[in-house]
Short mmCIF file of C-alpha atoms and ligand atoms in Angstrom, two decimals:
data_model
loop_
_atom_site.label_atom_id
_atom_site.label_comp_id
_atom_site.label_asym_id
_atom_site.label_seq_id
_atom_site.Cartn_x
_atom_site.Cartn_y
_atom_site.Cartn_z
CA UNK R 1 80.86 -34.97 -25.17
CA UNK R 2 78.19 -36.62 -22.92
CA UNK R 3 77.86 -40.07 -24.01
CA UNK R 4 75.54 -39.04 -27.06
CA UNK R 5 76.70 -38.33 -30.62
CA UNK R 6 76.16 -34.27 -29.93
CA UNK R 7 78.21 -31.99 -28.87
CA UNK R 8 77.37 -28.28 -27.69
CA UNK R 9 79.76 -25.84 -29.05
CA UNK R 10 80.01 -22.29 -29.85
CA UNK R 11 77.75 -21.46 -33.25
CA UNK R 12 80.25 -19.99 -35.50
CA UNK R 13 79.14 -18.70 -39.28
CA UNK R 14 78.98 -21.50 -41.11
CA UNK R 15 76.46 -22.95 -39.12
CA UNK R 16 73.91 -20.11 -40.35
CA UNK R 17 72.59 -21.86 -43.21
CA UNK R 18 71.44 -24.51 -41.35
CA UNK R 19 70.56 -22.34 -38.30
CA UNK R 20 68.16 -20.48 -40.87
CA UNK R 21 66.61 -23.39 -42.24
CA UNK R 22 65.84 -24.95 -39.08
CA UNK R 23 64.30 -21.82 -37.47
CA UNK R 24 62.23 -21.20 -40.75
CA UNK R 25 61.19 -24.98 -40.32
CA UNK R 26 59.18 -24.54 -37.20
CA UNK R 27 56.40 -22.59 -36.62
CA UNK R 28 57.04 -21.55 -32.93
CA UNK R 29 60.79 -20.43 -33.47
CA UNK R 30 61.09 -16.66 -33.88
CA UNK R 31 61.99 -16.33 -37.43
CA UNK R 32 64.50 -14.75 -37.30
CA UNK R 33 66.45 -12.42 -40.86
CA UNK R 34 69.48 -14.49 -42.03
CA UNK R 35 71.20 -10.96 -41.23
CA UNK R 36 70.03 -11.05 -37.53
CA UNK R 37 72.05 -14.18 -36.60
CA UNK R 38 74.49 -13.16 -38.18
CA UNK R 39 74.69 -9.67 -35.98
CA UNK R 40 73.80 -11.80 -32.80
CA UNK R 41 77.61 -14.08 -33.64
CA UNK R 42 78.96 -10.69 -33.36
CA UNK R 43 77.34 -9.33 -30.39
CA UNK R 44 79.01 -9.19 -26.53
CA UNK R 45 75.75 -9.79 -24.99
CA UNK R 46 74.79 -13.05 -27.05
CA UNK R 47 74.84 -16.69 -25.99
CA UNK R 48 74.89 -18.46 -29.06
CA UNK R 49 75.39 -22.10 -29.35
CA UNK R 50 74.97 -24.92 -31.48
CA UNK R 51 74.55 -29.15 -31.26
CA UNK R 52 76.38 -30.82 -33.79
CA UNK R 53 76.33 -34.24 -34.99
CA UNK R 54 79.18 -36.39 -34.88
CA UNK R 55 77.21 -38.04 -37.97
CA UNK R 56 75.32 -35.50 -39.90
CA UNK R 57 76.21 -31.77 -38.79
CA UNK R 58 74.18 -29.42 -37.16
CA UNK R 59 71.22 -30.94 -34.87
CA UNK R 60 70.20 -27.87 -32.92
CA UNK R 61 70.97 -24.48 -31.71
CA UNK R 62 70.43 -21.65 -28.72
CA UNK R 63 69.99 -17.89 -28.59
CA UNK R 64 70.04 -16.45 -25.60
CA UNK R 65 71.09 -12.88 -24.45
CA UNK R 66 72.75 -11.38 -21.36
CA UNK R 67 70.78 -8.22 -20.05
CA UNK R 68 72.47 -7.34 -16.09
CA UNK R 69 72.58 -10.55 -13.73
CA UNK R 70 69.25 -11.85 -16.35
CA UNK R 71 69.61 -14.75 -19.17
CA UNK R 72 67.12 -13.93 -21.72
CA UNK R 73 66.40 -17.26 -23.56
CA UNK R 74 65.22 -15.81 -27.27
CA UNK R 75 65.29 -18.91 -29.25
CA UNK R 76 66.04 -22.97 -28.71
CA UNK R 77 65.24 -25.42 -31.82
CA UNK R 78 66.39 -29.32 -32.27
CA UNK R 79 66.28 -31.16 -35.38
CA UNK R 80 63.08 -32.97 -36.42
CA UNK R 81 65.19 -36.19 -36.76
CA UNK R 82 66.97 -35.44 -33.19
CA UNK R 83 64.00 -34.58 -30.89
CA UNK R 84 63.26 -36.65 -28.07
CA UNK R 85 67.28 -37.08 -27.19
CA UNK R 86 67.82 -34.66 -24.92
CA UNK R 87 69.72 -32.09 -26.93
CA UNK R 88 67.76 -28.84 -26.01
CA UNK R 89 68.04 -29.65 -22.37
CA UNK R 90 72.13 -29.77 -22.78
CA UNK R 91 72.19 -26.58 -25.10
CA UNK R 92 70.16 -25.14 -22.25
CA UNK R 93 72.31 -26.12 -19.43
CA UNK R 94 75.60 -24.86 -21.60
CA UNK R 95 73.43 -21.55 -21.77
CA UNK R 96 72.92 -21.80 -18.25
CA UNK R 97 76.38 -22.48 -16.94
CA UNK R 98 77.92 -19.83 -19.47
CA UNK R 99 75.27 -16.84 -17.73
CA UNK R 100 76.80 -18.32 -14.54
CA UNK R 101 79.98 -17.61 -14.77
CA UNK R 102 78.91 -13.57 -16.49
CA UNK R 103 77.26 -12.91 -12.96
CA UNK R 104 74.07 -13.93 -14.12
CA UNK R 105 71.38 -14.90 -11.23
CA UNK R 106 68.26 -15.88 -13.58
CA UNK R 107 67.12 -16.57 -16.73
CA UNK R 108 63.51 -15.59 -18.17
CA UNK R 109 61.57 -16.72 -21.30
CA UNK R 110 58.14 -16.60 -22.99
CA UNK R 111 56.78 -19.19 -25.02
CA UNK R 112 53.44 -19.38 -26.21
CA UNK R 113 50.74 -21.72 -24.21
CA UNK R 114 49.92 -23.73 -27.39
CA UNK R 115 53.59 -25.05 -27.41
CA UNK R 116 53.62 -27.94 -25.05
CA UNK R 117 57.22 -29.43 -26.19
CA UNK R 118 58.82 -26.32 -25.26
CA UNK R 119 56.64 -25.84 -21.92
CA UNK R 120 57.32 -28.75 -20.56
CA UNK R 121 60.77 -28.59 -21.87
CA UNK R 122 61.09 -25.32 -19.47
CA UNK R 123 59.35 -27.00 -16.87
CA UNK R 124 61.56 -29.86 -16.62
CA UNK R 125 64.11 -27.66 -16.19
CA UNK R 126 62.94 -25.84 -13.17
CA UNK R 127 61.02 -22.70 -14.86
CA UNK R 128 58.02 -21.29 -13.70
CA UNK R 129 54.97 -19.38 -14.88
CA UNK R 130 55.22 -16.00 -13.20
CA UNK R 131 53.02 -13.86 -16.06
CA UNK R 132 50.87 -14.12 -19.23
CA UNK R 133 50.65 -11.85 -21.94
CA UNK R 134 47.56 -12.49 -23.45
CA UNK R 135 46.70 -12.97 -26.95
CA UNK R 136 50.68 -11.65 -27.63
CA UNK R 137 51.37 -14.07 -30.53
CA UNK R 138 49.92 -13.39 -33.90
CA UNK R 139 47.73 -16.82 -34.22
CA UNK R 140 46.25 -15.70 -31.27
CA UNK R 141 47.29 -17.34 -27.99
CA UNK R 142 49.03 -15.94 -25.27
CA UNK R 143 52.74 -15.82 -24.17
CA UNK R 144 53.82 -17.18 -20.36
CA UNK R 145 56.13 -15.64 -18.84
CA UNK R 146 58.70 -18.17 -17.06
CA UNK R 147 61.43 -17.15 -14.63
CA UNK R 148 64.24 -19.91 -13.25
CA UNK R 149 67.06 -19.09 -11.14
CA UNK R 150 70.49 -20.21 -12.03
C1 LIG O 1 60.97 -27.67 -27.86
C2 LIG O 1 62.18 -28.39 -28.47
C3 LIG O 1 63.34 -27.39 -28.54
C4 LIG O 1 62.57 -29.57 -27.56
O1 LIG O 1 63.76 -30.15 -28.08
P1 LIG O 1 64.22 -31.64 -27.69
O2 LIG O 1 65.68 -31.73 -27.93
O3 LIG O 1 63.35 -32.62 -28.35
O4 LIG O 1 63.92 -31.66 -26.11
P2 LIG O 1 64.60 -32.65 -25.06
O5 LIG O 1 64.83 -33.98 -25.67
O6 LIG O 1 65.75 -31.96 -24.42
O7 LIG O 1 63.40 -32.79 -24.01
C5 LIG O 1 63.49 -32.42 -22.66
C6 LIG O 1 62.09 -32.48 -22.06
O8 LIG O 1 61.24 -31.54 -22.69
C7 LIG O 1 59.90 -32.07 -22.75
N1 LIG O 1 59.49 -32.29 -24.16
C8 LIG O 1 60.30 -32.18 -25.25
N2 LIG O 1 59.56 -32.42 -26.37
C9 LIG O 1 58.30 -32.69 -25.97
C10 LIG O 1 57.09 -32.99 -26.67
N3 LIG O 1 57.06 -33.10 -28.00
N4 LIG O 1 55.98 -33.18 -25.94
C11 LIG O 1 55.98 -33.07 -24.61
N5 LIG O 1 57.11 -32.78 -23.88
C12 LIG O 1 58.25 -32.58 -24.55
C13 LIG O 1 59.94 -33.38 -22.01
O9 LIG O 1 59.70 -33.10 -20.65
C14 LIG O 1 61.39 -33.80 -22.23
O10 LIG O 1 61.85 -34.72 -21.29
P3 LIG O 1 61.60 -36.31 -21.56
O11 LIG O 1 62.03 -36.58 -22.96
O12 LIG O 1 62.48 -36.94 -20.51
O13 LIG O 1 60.14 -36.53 -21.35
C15 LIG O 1 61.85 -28.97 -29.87
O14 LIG O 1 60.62 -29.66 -29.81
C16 LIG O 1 61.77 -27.91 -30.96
O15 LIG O 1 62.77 -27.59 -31.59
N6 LIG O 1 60.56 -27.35 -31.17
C17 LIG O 1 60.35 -26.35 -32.22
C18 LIG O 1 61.00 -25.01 -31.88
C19 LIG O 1 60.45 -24.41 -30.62
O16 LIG O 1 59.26 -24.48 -30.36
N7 LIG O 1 61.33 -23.80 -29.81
C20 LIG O 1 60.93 -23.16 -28.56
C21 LIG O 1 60.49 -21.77 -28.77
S1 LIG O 1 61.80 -20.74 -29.42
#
């Protein structure tokens, strides 16, 4: 606990439902299959955790894998109702201390340049742009490439 009403656990499989709705919800998360989260629960390699709601269930959720001493941060999405409370920061740091303590050194990311929540999300927590992939994403923009280490 942290003096909010969320708490960062584990994701386990009953949280998929609502892990699937939410990515499908907005348009910069990765959309990812239903099957696909349910292979990355299972996988060695995967940090996969989820914000619950002391009041209404599941608020948020991380995806992040574990390549060498690297975090890869795949996906991070919060609740339209929840935004604005500091919950993808905290599933971040979880993330973060987690790929500590597996030997990790740094953690990497690309989001796209037209999403500014997640940016300066990234940003606030001590990422920087070290590349761009340009017109990567399919409506056209391009992806920065941000680097942090932990
Ligand atoms: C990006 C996202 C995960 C942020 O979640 P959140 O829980 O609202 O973020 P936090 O409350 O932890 O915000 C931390 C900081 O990020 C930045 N930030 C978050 N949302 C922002 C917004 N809408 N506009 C500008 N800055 C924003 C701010 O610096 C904020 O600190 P502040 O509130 O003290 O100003 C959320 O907007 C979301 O789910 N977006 C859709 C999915 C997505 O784009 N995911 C990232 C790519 S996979």
């Amino acid at each position: 606990m942290n003096g909010n009403d969320e708490f960062i656990r584990p994701a386990r499989s009953s949280d998929l439902d609502e892990i699937f709705s939410l990515e499908s919800y907005w348009a910069y998360a990765p959309h990812w299959a239903r099957a696909q989260l349910e292979s990355e629960l299972l996988r060695p390699d995967s940090i996969f955790l989820s914000a619950e709601s002391l009041d209404s269930g599941l608020c948020g959720y991380f995806i992040g894998r574990i390549l060498e001493e690297e975090l890869q941060v795949l996906s991070v999405s919060v609740g339209p109702s929840y935004l604005r409370r500091g919950i993808a920061a905290r599933l971040l740091e979880a993330a973060f201390s987690k790929a500590r303590l597996k030997g990790c050194a740094r953690a990497t990311l690309e989001v796209s340049e037209r999403n500014v929540a997640a940016f300066n999300l990234y940003q606030k927590l001590g990422f920087q742009v070290v590349g761009k992939r340009v017109k990567f994403y399919s409506d056209g923009s391009s992806a920065l490439l941000m680097d942090k280490l932990l």
